[in-house]
Short mmCIF file of C-alpha atoms in Angstrom, two decimals:
data_model
loop_
_atom_site.label_atom_id
_atom_site.label_comp_id
_atom_site.label_asym_id
_atom_site.label_seq_id
_atom_site.Cartn_x
_atom_site.Cartn_y
_atom_site.Cartn_z
CA MET A 1 -9.81 -47.51 -65.79
CA SER A 2 -6.07 -46.91 -64.35
CA PHE A 3 -4.20 -44.71 -65.44
CA SER A 4 -0.57 -44.75 -65.54
CA LYS A 5 2.45 -42.28 -67.16
CA SER A 6 6.00 -42.73 -67.84
CA ALA A 7 8.72 -41.85 -66.69
CA ASP A 8 10.06 -39.58 -69.34
CA GLU A 9 7.71 -37.03 -69.79
CA LYS A 10 9.61 -33.89 -70.24
CA GLY A 11 8.51 -33.23 -73.86
CA GLY A 12 5.81 -30.83 -74.38
CA PRO A 13 3.18 -31.09 -76.95
CA LEU A 14 4.47 -31.67 -80.85
CA ASN A 15 5.63 -27.84 -82.20
CA THR A 16 3.58 -28.07 -85.47
CA THR A 17 4.72 -24.65 -86.36
CA SER A 18 8.38 -25.01 -87.58
CA PHE A 19 9.41 -28.39 -89.65
CA ALA A 20 13.07 -28.01 -88.71
CA ALA A 21 11.64 -28.59 -84.38
CA VAL A 22 9.50 -31.57 -85.86
CA ASP A 23 12.91 -33.06 -87.04
CA SER A 24 15.20 -31.94 -84.53
CA GLU A 25 12.62 -33.89 -82.22
CA PHE A 26 12.65 -37.07 -84.42
CA ASP A 27 15.67 -37.20 -84.63
CA ASN A 28 16.73 -37.09 -80.23
CA SER A 29 14.16 -39.82 -79.57
CA HIS A 30 16.63 -42.38 -80.99
CA ASP A 31 18.58 -42.30 -78.08
CA LYS A 32 15.19 -42.35 -75.87
CA ILE A 33 13.81 -45.34 -78.12
CA GLN A 34 17.01 -47.73 -77.30
CA ALA A 35 16.61 -46.67 -73.85
CA LEU A 36 13.06 -48.00 -74.05
CA VAL A 37 13.67 -50.97 -75.87
CA ALA A 38 17.09 -52.02 -73.64
CA GLU A 39 14.84 -51.14 -70.53
CA ASP A 40 12.09 -53.95 -72.36
CA HIS A 41 14.84 -56.95 -73.37
CA GLU A 42 15.24 -56.68 -69.32
CA HIS A 43 11.51 -58.21 -68.46
CA ASP A 44 11.35 -61.83 -68.91
CA ILE A 45 8.29 -61.45 -71.72
CA LYS A 46 9.96 -59.14 -74.15
CA LEU A 47 7.29 -57.16 -75.63
CA ARG A 48 9.91 -54.33 -78.32
CA THR A 49 10.99 -57.44 -80.63
CA MET A 50 9.25 -57.09 -83.97
CA SER A 51 10.63 -57.11 -86.76
CA TRP A 52 8.75 -54.70 -89.52
CA GLN A 53 8.14 -58.05 -91.65
CA LYS A 54 5.91 -59.77 -88.76
CA ALA A 55 4.47 -56.17 -88.51
CA ALA A 56 4.10 -55.89 -92.31
CA TRP A 57 2.31 -59.78 -91.68
CA LEU A 58 0.00 -58.41 -88.71
CA LEU A 59 -0.98 -56.05 -90.76
CA CYS A 60 -2.17 -57.62 -93.60
CA GLY A 61 -3.83 -59.94 -90.74
CA ASP A 62 -5.70 -57.05 -89.54
CA GLN A 63 -6.67 -55.48 -93.20
CA VAL A 64 -7.60 -58.17 -95.11
CA CYS A 65 -10.71 -59.26 -94.18
CA LEU A 66 -14.33 -60.05 -95.53
CA ALA A 67 -15.43 -56.44 -95.93
CA ILE A 68 -13.75 -56.78 -99.23
CA MET A 69 -16.34 -58.43 -101.01
CA ALA A 70 -18.31 -55.75 -100.22
CA GLN A 71 -16.78 -53.14 -101.85
CA SER A 72 -18.81 -54.28 -105.11
CA TRP A 73 -21.44 -53.10 -104.12
CA SER A 74 -20.31 -49.43 -103.04
CA LEU A 75 -19.17 -49.42 -106.64
CA SER A 76 -23.02 -50.65 -108.16
CA VAL A 77 -25.03 -47.62 -106.02
CA LEU A 78 -21.81 -44.76 -106.56
CA GLY A 79 -20.86 -45.97 -110.13
CA TRP A 80 -17.36 -46.86 -111.38
CA VAL A 81 -15.82 -42.80 -111.38
CA PRO A 82 -16.85 -41.65 -108.26
CA GLY A 83 -16.47 -45.33 -106.80
CA ILE A 84 -12.78 -45.58 -107.48
CA ILE A 85 -12.23 -41.72 -106.88
CA THR A 86 -13.29 -42.44 -103.13
CA MET A 87 -11.36 -45.81 -103.03
CA VAL A 88 -8.21 -43.82 -103.93
CA LEU A 89 -8.83 -40.52 -101.51
CA ALA A 90 -9.63 -43.18 -98.77
CA GLY A 91 -5.68 -44.80 -99.46
CA LEU A 92 -4.29 -41.82 -99.60
CA LEU A 93 -6.16 -39.74 -96.27
CA PHE A 94 -4.47 -43.94 -94.83
CA TRP A 95 -1.26 -43.11 -95.98
CA PHE A 96 -1.27 -39.55 -94.99
CA THR A 97 -2.35 -40.25 -91.52
CA SER A 98 -0.67 -43.25 -90.88
CA ILE A 99 2.51 -41.85 -91.11
CA THR A 100 1.70 -38.56 -89.62
CA MET A 101 0.83 -40.52 -86.63
CA HIS A 102 4.01 -42.67 -87.06
CA ARG A 103 6.28 -39.18 -86.40
CA PHE A 104 4.31 -38.30 -83.69
CA ILE A 105 5.00 -41.43 -82.44
CA MET A 106 8.80 -41.26 -82.97
CA VAL A 107 8.65 -38.06 -81.08
CA HIS A 108 7.04 -39.80 -78.22
CA PRO A 109 8.19 -43.33 -78.57
CA GLN A 110 6.80 -44.22 -74.99
CA ILE A 111 3.15 -43.98 -76.25
CA ARG A 112 2.00 -47.78 -76.48
CA ASP A 113 -1.55 -47.60 -77.27
CA ILE A 114 -4.06 -45.71 -79.03
CA CYS A 115 -5.13 -43.87 -75.24
CA ASP A 116 -1.27 -42.79 -74.51
CA PHE A 117 -1.75 -41.24 -78.20
CA ALA A 118 -4.66 -39.31 -77.18
CA TYR A 119 -3.15 -38.33 -73.71
CA TYR A 120 -0.10 -36.60 -75.49
CA ALA A 121 -2.14 -35.52 -78.90
CA CYS A 122 -4.23 -33.94 -76.19
CA GLY A 123 -2.05 -32.15 -74.63
CA LYS A 124 -1.43 -34.60 -71.45
CA ASN A 125 -4.73 -34.90 -71.11
CA LYS A 126 -6.40 -37.25 -68.59
CA ILE A 127 -9.98 -36.74 -69.89
CA ALA A 128 -8.95 -37.68 -73.53
CA TYR A 129 -7.13 -40.82 -72.23
CA GLU A 130 -9.73 -42.24 -69.79
CA PHE A 131 -12.88 -41.02 -73.02
CA THR A 132 -10.30 -42.98 -75.25
CA GLY A 133 -10.12 -45.79 -73.34
CA PHE A 134 -14.05 -45.96 -73.44
CA MET A 135 -14.19 -46.08 -76.89
CA LEU A 136 -11.90 -48.41 -77.73
CA LEU A 137 -13.51 -50.94 -74.87
CA ALA A 138 -16.61 -50.08 -76.57
CA ASN A 139 -14.97 -51.00 -79.97
CA ASN A 140 -13.37 -54.70 -79.25
CA ILE A 141 -16.80 -55.16 -77.69
CA MET A 142 -18.67 -54.78 -80.90
CA LEU A 143 -15.53 -56.18 -83.07
CA ILE A 144 -15.83 -59.44 -80.93
CA GLY A 145 -19.75 -59.74 -81.11
CA PHE A 146 -19.48 -58.90 -84.85
CA HIS A 147 -16.59 -61.92 -85.01
CA VAL A 148 -18.73 -64.38 -82.53
CA LEU A 149 -21.66 -64.19 -84.84
CA THR A 150 -19.99 -64.47 -88.05
CA GLY A 151 -17.98 -67.31 -87.25
CA ALA A 152 -21.68 -69.03 -85.81
CA LYS A 153 -22.95 -68.36 -88.91
CA ILE A 154 -20.40 -69.65 -91.47
CA LEU A 155 -20.21 -72.63 -88.94
CA ASN A 156 -23.89 -73.16 -89.63
CA THR A 157 -24.13 -72.70 -93.26
CA LEU A 158 -20.61 -75.95 -93.76
CA SER A 159 -22.56 -78.09 -91.14
CA ASP A 160 -25.80 -77.23 -92.52
CA HIS A 161 -27.33 -76.03 -89.25
CA SER A 162 -26.03 -79.54 -87.84
CA LEU A 163 -25.80 -77.64 -84.41
CA CYS A 164 -28.14 -73.68 -82.95
CA THR A 165 -26.58 -70.97 -83.22
CA VAL A 166 -26.02 -70.24 -79.41
CA SER A 167 -23.85 -73.43 -79.72
CA PHE A 168 -21.64 -72.55 -82.52
CA SER A 169 -21.78 -69.01 -81.27
CA ILE A 170 -19.81 -70.45 -77.28
CA ILE A 171 -17.64 -72.68 -80.42
CA VAL A 172 -15.91 -69.15 -81.77
CA THR A 173 -16.00 -67.80 -78.41
CA PHE A 174 -13.33 -70.01 -77.05
CA MET A 175 -11.78 -70.64 -80.42
CA GLY A 176 -11.05 -66.61 -79.89
CA ILE A 177 -10.32 -66.82 -76.36
CA ILE A 178 -7.69 -69.45 -76.75
CA MET A 179 -6.26 -67.74 -80.26
CA SER A 180 -5.59 -64.46 -77.51
CA LEU A 181 -3.70 -66.63 -75.17
CA PRO A 182 0.14 -65.54 -76.91
CA ARG A 183 1.38 -62.40 -75.30
CA THR A 184 3.24 -60.47 -77.75
CA LEU A 185 2.32 -59.34 -80.95
CA LYS A 186 5.28 -61.08 -82.64
CA HIS A 187 3.58 -64.92 -82.19
CA VAL A 188 0.81 -63.37 -83.22
CA SER A 189 1.92 -62.70 -86.26
CA PHE A 190 2.15 -65.59 -87.20
CA MET A 191 -1.43 -66.43 -87.05
CA SER A 192 -2.03 -63.11 -89.68
CA MET A 193 -0.05 -65.73 -91.81
CA GLY A 194 -2.59 -67.99 -91.91
CA SER A 195 -5.38 -65.53 -91.45
CA ALA A 196 -4.31 -63.20 -95.20
CA ALA A 197 -3.86 -66.57 -96.81
CA CYS A 198 -7.34 -67.75 -95.76
CA MET A 199 -8.82 -64.62 -97.08
CA GLY A 200 -6.76 -64.22 -99.99
CA MET A 201 -8.60 -67.95 -100.98
CA ALA A 202 -11.37 -66.52 -100.36
CA ILE A 203 -11.06 -63.28 -102.19
CA LEU A 204 -10.37 -65.95 -105.64
CA LEU A 205 -12.87 -68.29 -104.56
CA PHE A 206 -15.57 -65.43 -105.06
CA LEU A 207 -13.63 -63.72 -108.00
CA ILE A 208 -14.53 -67.79 -109.25
CA PHE A 209 -18.19 -67.82 -108.68
CA ALA A 210 -19.13 -64.74 -109.60
CA GLY A 211 -17.36 -65.26 -113.21
CA LYS A 212 -19.41 -68.36 -113.63
CA GLU A 213 -22.41 -67.66 -112.25
CA ALA A 214 -25.29 -65.36 -115.38
CA ALA A 215 -26.25 -64.16 -112.15
CA PRO A 216 -26.51 -64.21 -108.44
CA GLY A 217 -29.07 -66.30 -107.01
CA TYR A 218 -30.60 -63.34 -104.82
CA GLY A 219 -29.16 -59.48 -104.35
CA TYR A 220 -30.13 -56.35 -102.80
CA ASN A 221 -32.43 -55.62 -105.92
CA GLY A 222 -34.56 -58.62 -105.04
CA ASP A 223 -34.28 -62.25 -106.89
CA TYR A 224 -32.21 -63.07 -110.00
CA PRO A 225 -32.39 -63.28 -113.04
CA THR A 226 -36.58 -62.07 -112.19
CA ALA A 227 -34.69 -58.23 -111.35
CA GLY A 228 -33.54 -58.40 -114.68
CA PRO A 229 -29.95 -58.50 -116.20
CA VAL A 230 -27.30 -57.37 -113.68
CA GLY A 231 -25.40 -53.80 -114.53
CA THR A 232 -22.62 -51.90 -113.89
CA TYR A 233 -22.66 -47.90 -114.24
CA ALA A 234 -20.33 -45.08 -114.95
CA PHE A 235 -22.25 -42.97 -112.49
CA PRO A 236 -24.89 -43.64 -109.92
CA PRO A 237 -28.25 -44.92 -111.20
CA ALA A 238 -31.49 -42.97 -111.33
CA GLY A 239 -33.12 -43.23 -107.59
CA THR A 240 -29.90 -43.26 -105.98
CA GLY A 241 -30.78 -41.60 -102.59
CA PHE A 242 -28.17 -39.92 -100.46
CA VAL A 243 -28.63 -42.74 -97.72
CA ALA A 244 -27.51 -45.15 -100.12
CA ALA A 245 -24.76 -43.42 -101.44
CA MET A 246 -23.68 -42.51 -97.62
CA ASN A 247 -23.76 -46.28 -97.01
CA ALA A 248 -21.55 -47.11 -99.82
CA VAL A 249 -19.07 -44.41 -98.95
CA LEU A 250 -19.07 -45.68 -95.20
CA ASN A 251 -18.47 -49.07 -96.49
CA ILE A 252 -15.08 -48.17 -98.45
CA THR A 253 -13.78 -45.69 -95.81
CA PHE A 254 -14.67 -48.24 -93.24
CA LEU A 255 -11.83 -50.30 -94.72
CA TRP A 256 -8.82 -47.45 -94.42
CA VAL A 257 -9.31 -47.21 -90.63
CA PRO A 258 -6.51 -49.46 -88.83
CA GLN A 259 -4.66 -46.73 -87.13
CA ILE A 260 -5.99 -47.52 -83.73
CA LEU A 261 -3.77 -50.34 -83.54
CA PHE A 262 -0.74 -48.11 -84.72
CA PRO A 263 0.78 -47.44 -81.79
CA THR A 264 0.31 -50.46 -79.98
CA PHE A 265 1.71 -52.42 -83.32
CA ILE A 266 4.69 -49.56 -82.93
CA SER A 267 5.10 -50.48 -79.52
CA GLU A 268 6.41 -53.95 -79.97
CA MET A 269 8.73 -53.02 -82.48
CA GLU A 270 12.72 -53.27 -82.16
CA HIS A 271 13.10 -50.65 -84.55
CA PRO A 272 10.50 -48.53 -84.46
CA LYS A 273 11.69 -46.06 -87.29
CA ASP A 274 10.91 -48.58 -89.61
CA PHE A 275 7.31 -49.02 -89.40
CA PRO A 276 7.00 -47.43 -92.35
CA LYS A 277 8.06 -49.90 -94.11
CA SER A 278 5.39 -52.20 -92.51
CA LEU A 279 3.29 -49.55 -94.01
CA ALA A 280 4.05 -49.45 -97.26
CA VAL A 281 3.24 -52.89 -98.06
CA LEU A 282 -0.05 -52.38 -96.10
CA ALA A 283 -0.79 -49.64 -98.62
CA GLY A 284 0.23 -51.91 -101.33
CA VAL A 285 -1.57 -55.07 -100.80
CA SER A 286 -4.57 -53.07 -99.42
CA GLY A 287 -5.15 -50.50 -102.38
CA PHE A 288 -4.67 -53.57 -104.71
CA LEU A 289 -7.55 -55.68 -102.68
CA PHE A 290 -9.89 -53.51 -102.24
CA ILE A 291 -9.98 -51.94 -105.64
CA VAL A 292 -9.26 -54.75 -108.21
CA PRO A 293 -11.21 -57.99 -106.97
CA PRO A 294 -14.25 -55.28 -106.28
CA ALA A 295 -13.61 -54.01 -109.62
CA ILE A 296 -13.71 -57.32 -111.24
#
């Protein structure tokens, strides 16, 4: 992996001992951001052109996903009280860490991705840059594999297994390649609108079907109604082990970790200081969708 540094690296690491110093660096970064935007607009492909509204759509498209429907299982394991508390705490930690990340990037506006962020956060450490790059690559490979498998299974179900899973996997792979062709996130945000709309319809259908059926045909506890009536609990039911409880907690917290993409999103905004507006939209949408549909 190649390593490159921005020409403007005169500032040292963020001084966390003085809030006044942080605020001063935050204010003084405005001129640096304007210079970066002006330089970017001289190129044929302009990256720093995204508005905060499109960034909000992009964030919602990334965050609103199928995993929302799995939160009901977490509540069935943890119970209402621990489950809701975990969801709220995860949301608060998400907001705090995201705002902290944004402020750090405003002090170092030359940051373009999570690798650059790790480089500056660790005191301009090349090892941190390369290690983060490796982890980002591994994360993306596993995410791509997960989406290819999920897409193949969906097409299998919708077509009643008209083709083998390998054929559907190849189709989904080419779909992913075609949808990855846009060079800027400004254009990808339009696809995020369609993605968020489709997920909204999926969640609505999920709620309708769950409310209409007396019991699921099959669940984690076996066949229904053989397994008995479906119940809800205020606290973890008797017999809940540590592994099941930890899986339920991780299932919740996994939804609140999109920060790996924030440096890239901020780097393509024309006015990066407006990112908290996009973040507020995401927090509101996520808080509602992560708690209300699973609880219902």
